[in-house]
Amino acid sequence: GAKWSYNGPDGEHNWSSNYPFCGGAFQSPIDFQTHLLRYDSNLPPIQVQNYNLSTNEQLTLSNNGHSVQLSLPSHMYISSLPHRYSAAQLHFHWGSYNLLTGSEHTVNGKQFAGEMHVVHFNSDKYPNISMAVDKHDGLAVLGVFIEIGEFNPAFEKFFKYMNGIKYRNQKIQVPAFNIRALLPAHLDEYYRYDGSLTTPPCYPSVLWTVFRRPVTISRKQFLALATALYASYAQESATVPLHGNYRKPQLADNRVVLVSFKD
Ligand SMILES: NS(=O)(=O)c1c(F)c(F)c(S(=O)(=O)CCO)c(N[C@H]2CCCc3ccccc32)c1F
Ligand SMILES: [Zn+2]
């Protein structure tokens, strides 16, 4: 499809000229404002299966020019939703080395340092993510806020390889590890709403689950994420740093955000 970026002439204000859904309804991310929230006692803790991958499996770590992404095997899935949602990939959104504000979803206007998304597709109904990506019940994405704090050994399992994918379309194989360790300890408190991909083509096909509790990575780890990658190709002389890859919060319109927590 047509090229897009997070700033300049191909920035988010012009996405809808090549990707009409980006100017449509049910867009993501949104700001979780207290008055939009409604407690729903029927929201169960999120349950994931087969996230504890064995180290003799290999995952593809790649720089797709928009984010750093880690491919995930489809035998990993979410089991607590109405359909089985099988994993496809995880990726990140972040600010820049001196702007610790790069999350996509926000809470009463507060932006976190970054945000991780674990993308799943409805494998009960669709054979692969490409067939699911534009269907109303096609995708389920788990969102995890990232804050600066304690060093995070789980993230280090692939952060340490990022110098191998500095440029766009570079990819390397990395040993698999326990993906559950990237999620918060408790999966019972989360925001839930119907939304979209936060990048073009912005299909309104995502059941969003954003956990209330952030995970922490160290400042050094965050700097590595925010400074290691380029959106440009290796052979290009003009390098374009890959940072600030987050979409601004979109209008909630009259969407309600369900929450699994009371206080
Ligand atoms: N924030 S977000 O909405 O979760 C989100 C991103 F921000 C994001 F950058 C990506 S991308 O890395 O593929 C780059 C541009 O699509 C995705 N990819 C998804 C949806 C598009 C098709 C596809 C195919 C295979 C695997 C994953 C995906 C994405 F879903
Ligand atoms: Zn994302």
mmCIF file of N, CA, C and O in Angstrom, residues 21 32 46 53-54 87 99 120 124 131 134-135 140-142 152 154 163 169 171 236 252 255 262:
data_model
loop_
_atom_site.group_PDB
_atom_site.id
_atom_site.type_symbol
_atom_site.label_atom_id
_atom_site.label_comp_id
_atom_site.label_asym_id
_atom_site.label_seq_id
_atom_site.Cartn_x
_atom_site.Cartn_y
_atom_site.Cartn_z
ATOM 1 N N PHE A 21 -10.369 4.123 6.016
ATOM 2 C CA PHE A 21 -10.821 3.746 7.364
ATOM 3 C C PHE A 21 -10.168 4.621 8.446
ATOM 4 O O PHE A 21 -10.742 4.809 9.511
ATOM 5 N N PHE A 32 -8.411 6.971 27.939
ATOM 6 C CA PHE A 32 -9.336 6.342 28.903
ATOM 7 C C PHE A 32 -9.692 7.381 29.961
ATOM 8 O O PHE A 32 -9.033 7.480 30.997
ATOM 9 N N ILE A 46 -7.806 -12.188 31.975
ATOM 10 C CA ILE A 46 -7.344 -12.698 30.678
ATOM 11 C C ILE A 46 -6.542 -13.971 30.919
ATOM 12 O O ILE A 46 -5.708 -14.033 31.833
ATOM 13 N N LEU A 53 7.174 -20.291 25.644
ATOM 14 C CA LEU A 53 7.781 -20.963 24.493
ATOM 15 C C LEU A 53 9.104 -21.613 24.913
ATOM 16 O O LEU A 53 9.787 -21.117 25.816
ATOM 17 N N SER A 54 9.446 -22.726 24.240
ATOM 18 C CA SER A 54 10.722 -23.379 24.606
ATOM 19 C C SER A 54 11.866 -22.679 23.872
ATOM 20 O O SER A 54 11.684 -22.160 22.768
ATOM 21 N N ALA A 87 -1.986 -15.991 18.483
ATOM 22 C CA ALA A 87 -0.978 -14.928 18.382
ATOM 23 C C ALA A 87 -0.400 -14.834 16.971
ATOM 24 O O ALA A 87 -0.336 -15.830 16.235
ATOM 25 N N LEU A 99 12.053 12.040 25.294
ATOM 26 C CA LEU A 99 10.624 12.228 25.539
ATOM 27 C C LEU A 99 10.064 10.894 26.035
ATOM 28 O O LEU A 99 9.863 9.965 25.235
ATOM 29 N N HIS A 120 -3.346 -10.675 18.030
ATOM 30 C CA HIS A 120 -3.897 -12.019 17.842
ATOM 31 C C HIS A 120 -5.014 -11.939 16.795
ATOM 32 O O HIS A 120 -5.642 -10.892 16.640
ATOM 33 N N ASP A 124 -10.698 -19.241 15.236
ATOM 34 C CA ASP A 124 -11.899 -20.075 15.102
ATOM 35 C C ASP A 124 -12.535 -19.835 13.738
ATOM 36 O O ASP A 124 -13.076 -20.735 13.112
ATOM 37 N N MET A 131 -6.513 -12.869 6.491
ATOM 38 C CA MET A 131 -7.961 -13.012 6.234
ATOM 39 C C MET A 131 -8.780 -12.386 7.352
ATOM 40 O O MET A 131 -9.958 -12.089 7.195
ATOM 41 N N ASP A 134 -9.336 -7.452 8.373
ATOM 42 C CA ASP A 134 -10.358 -6.445 8.055
ATOM 43 C C ASP A 134 -11.762 -6.896 8.452
ATOM 44 O O ASP A 134 -12.755 -6.325 8.001
ATOM 45 N N LYS A 135 -11.889 -7.899 9.305
ATOM 46 C CA LYS A 135 -13.216 -8.400 9.745
ATOM 47 C C LYS A 135 -13.525 -7.820 11.130
ATOM 48 O O LYS A 135 -12.632 -7.668 11.967
ATOM 49 N N ALA A 140 -7.735 -9.430 18.116
ATOM 50 C CA ALA A 140 -7.736 -9.055 19.542
ATOM 51 C C ALA A 140 -6.301 -8.668 19.874
ATOM 52 O O ALA A 140 -5.375 -9.450 19.615
ATOM 53 N N VAL A 141 -6.110 -7.449 20.379
ATOM 54 C CA VAL A 141 -4.768 -6.977 20.716
ATOM 55 C C VAL A 141 -4.690 -6.733 22.214
ATOM 56 O O VAL A 141 -5.595 -6.110 22.794
ATOM 57 N N LEU A 142 -3.633 -7.271 22.844
ATOM 58 C CA LEU A 142 -3.362 -7.005 24.259
ATOM 59 C C LEU A 142 -2.397 -5.830 24.324
ATOM 60 O O LEU A 142 -1.319 -5.889 23.698
ATOM 61 N N ASN A 152 14.298 -5.004 33.185
ATOM 62 C CA ASN A 152 13.368 -6.096 32.909
ATOM 63 C C ASN A 152 14.066 -7.200 32.119
ATOM 64 O O ASN A 152 14.297 -7.051 30.912
ATOM 65 N N ALA A 154 13.087 -10.031 31.018
ATOM 66 C CA ALA A 154 12.300 -10.650 29.934
ATOM 67 C C ALA A 154 12.476 -9.864 28.638
ATOM 68 O O ALA A 154 12.690 -10.420 27.570
ATOM 69 N N ASN A 163 20.582 -4.432 17.706
ATOM 70 C CA ASN A 163 21.603 -3.868 16.808
ATOM 71 C C ASN A 163 21.715 -4.656 15.510
ATOM 72 O O ASN A 163 22.345 -4.211 14.555
ATOM 73 N N ASN A 169 13.391 -3.381 7.216
ATOM 74 C CA ASN A 169 13.328 -4.698 6.566
ATOM 75 C C ASN A 169 14.460 -5.638 6.965
ATOM 76 O O ASN A 169 14.591 -6.709 6.373
ATOM 77 N N LYS A 171 15.915 -8.427 9.421
ATOM 78 C CA LYS A 171 15.327 -9.369 10.366
ATOM 79 C C LYS A 171 16.352 -10.406 10.770
ATOM 80 O O LYS A 171 17.274 -10.685 10.009
ATOM 81 N N GLU A 236 20.436 3.528 2.325
ATOM 82 C CA GLU A 236 20.114 4.951 2.177
ATOM 83 C C GLU A 236 21.131 5.804 2.926
ATOM 84 O O GLU A 236 21.480 5.499 4.078
ATOM 85 N N ALA A 252 -13.526 9.283 21.000
ATOM 86 C CA ALA A 252 -14.229 8.085 21.497
ATOM 87 C C ALA A 252 -15.659 8.064 20.958
ATOM 88 O O ALA A 252 -16.313 7.034 20.954
ATOM 89 N N ARG A 255 -18.514 5.793 22.308
ATOM 90 C CA ARG A 255 -18.074 4.468 22.759
ATOM 91 C C ARG A 255 -17.930 4.451 24.279
ATOM 92 O O ARG A 255 -17.491 5.427 24.878
ATOM 93 N N LYS A 262 -13.054 -2.007 39.921
ATOM 94 C CA LYS A 262 -14.065 -1.111 40.483
ATOM 95 C C LYS A 262 -13.481 0.211 40.930
ATOM 96 O O LYS A 262 -14.017 1.274 40.667
#
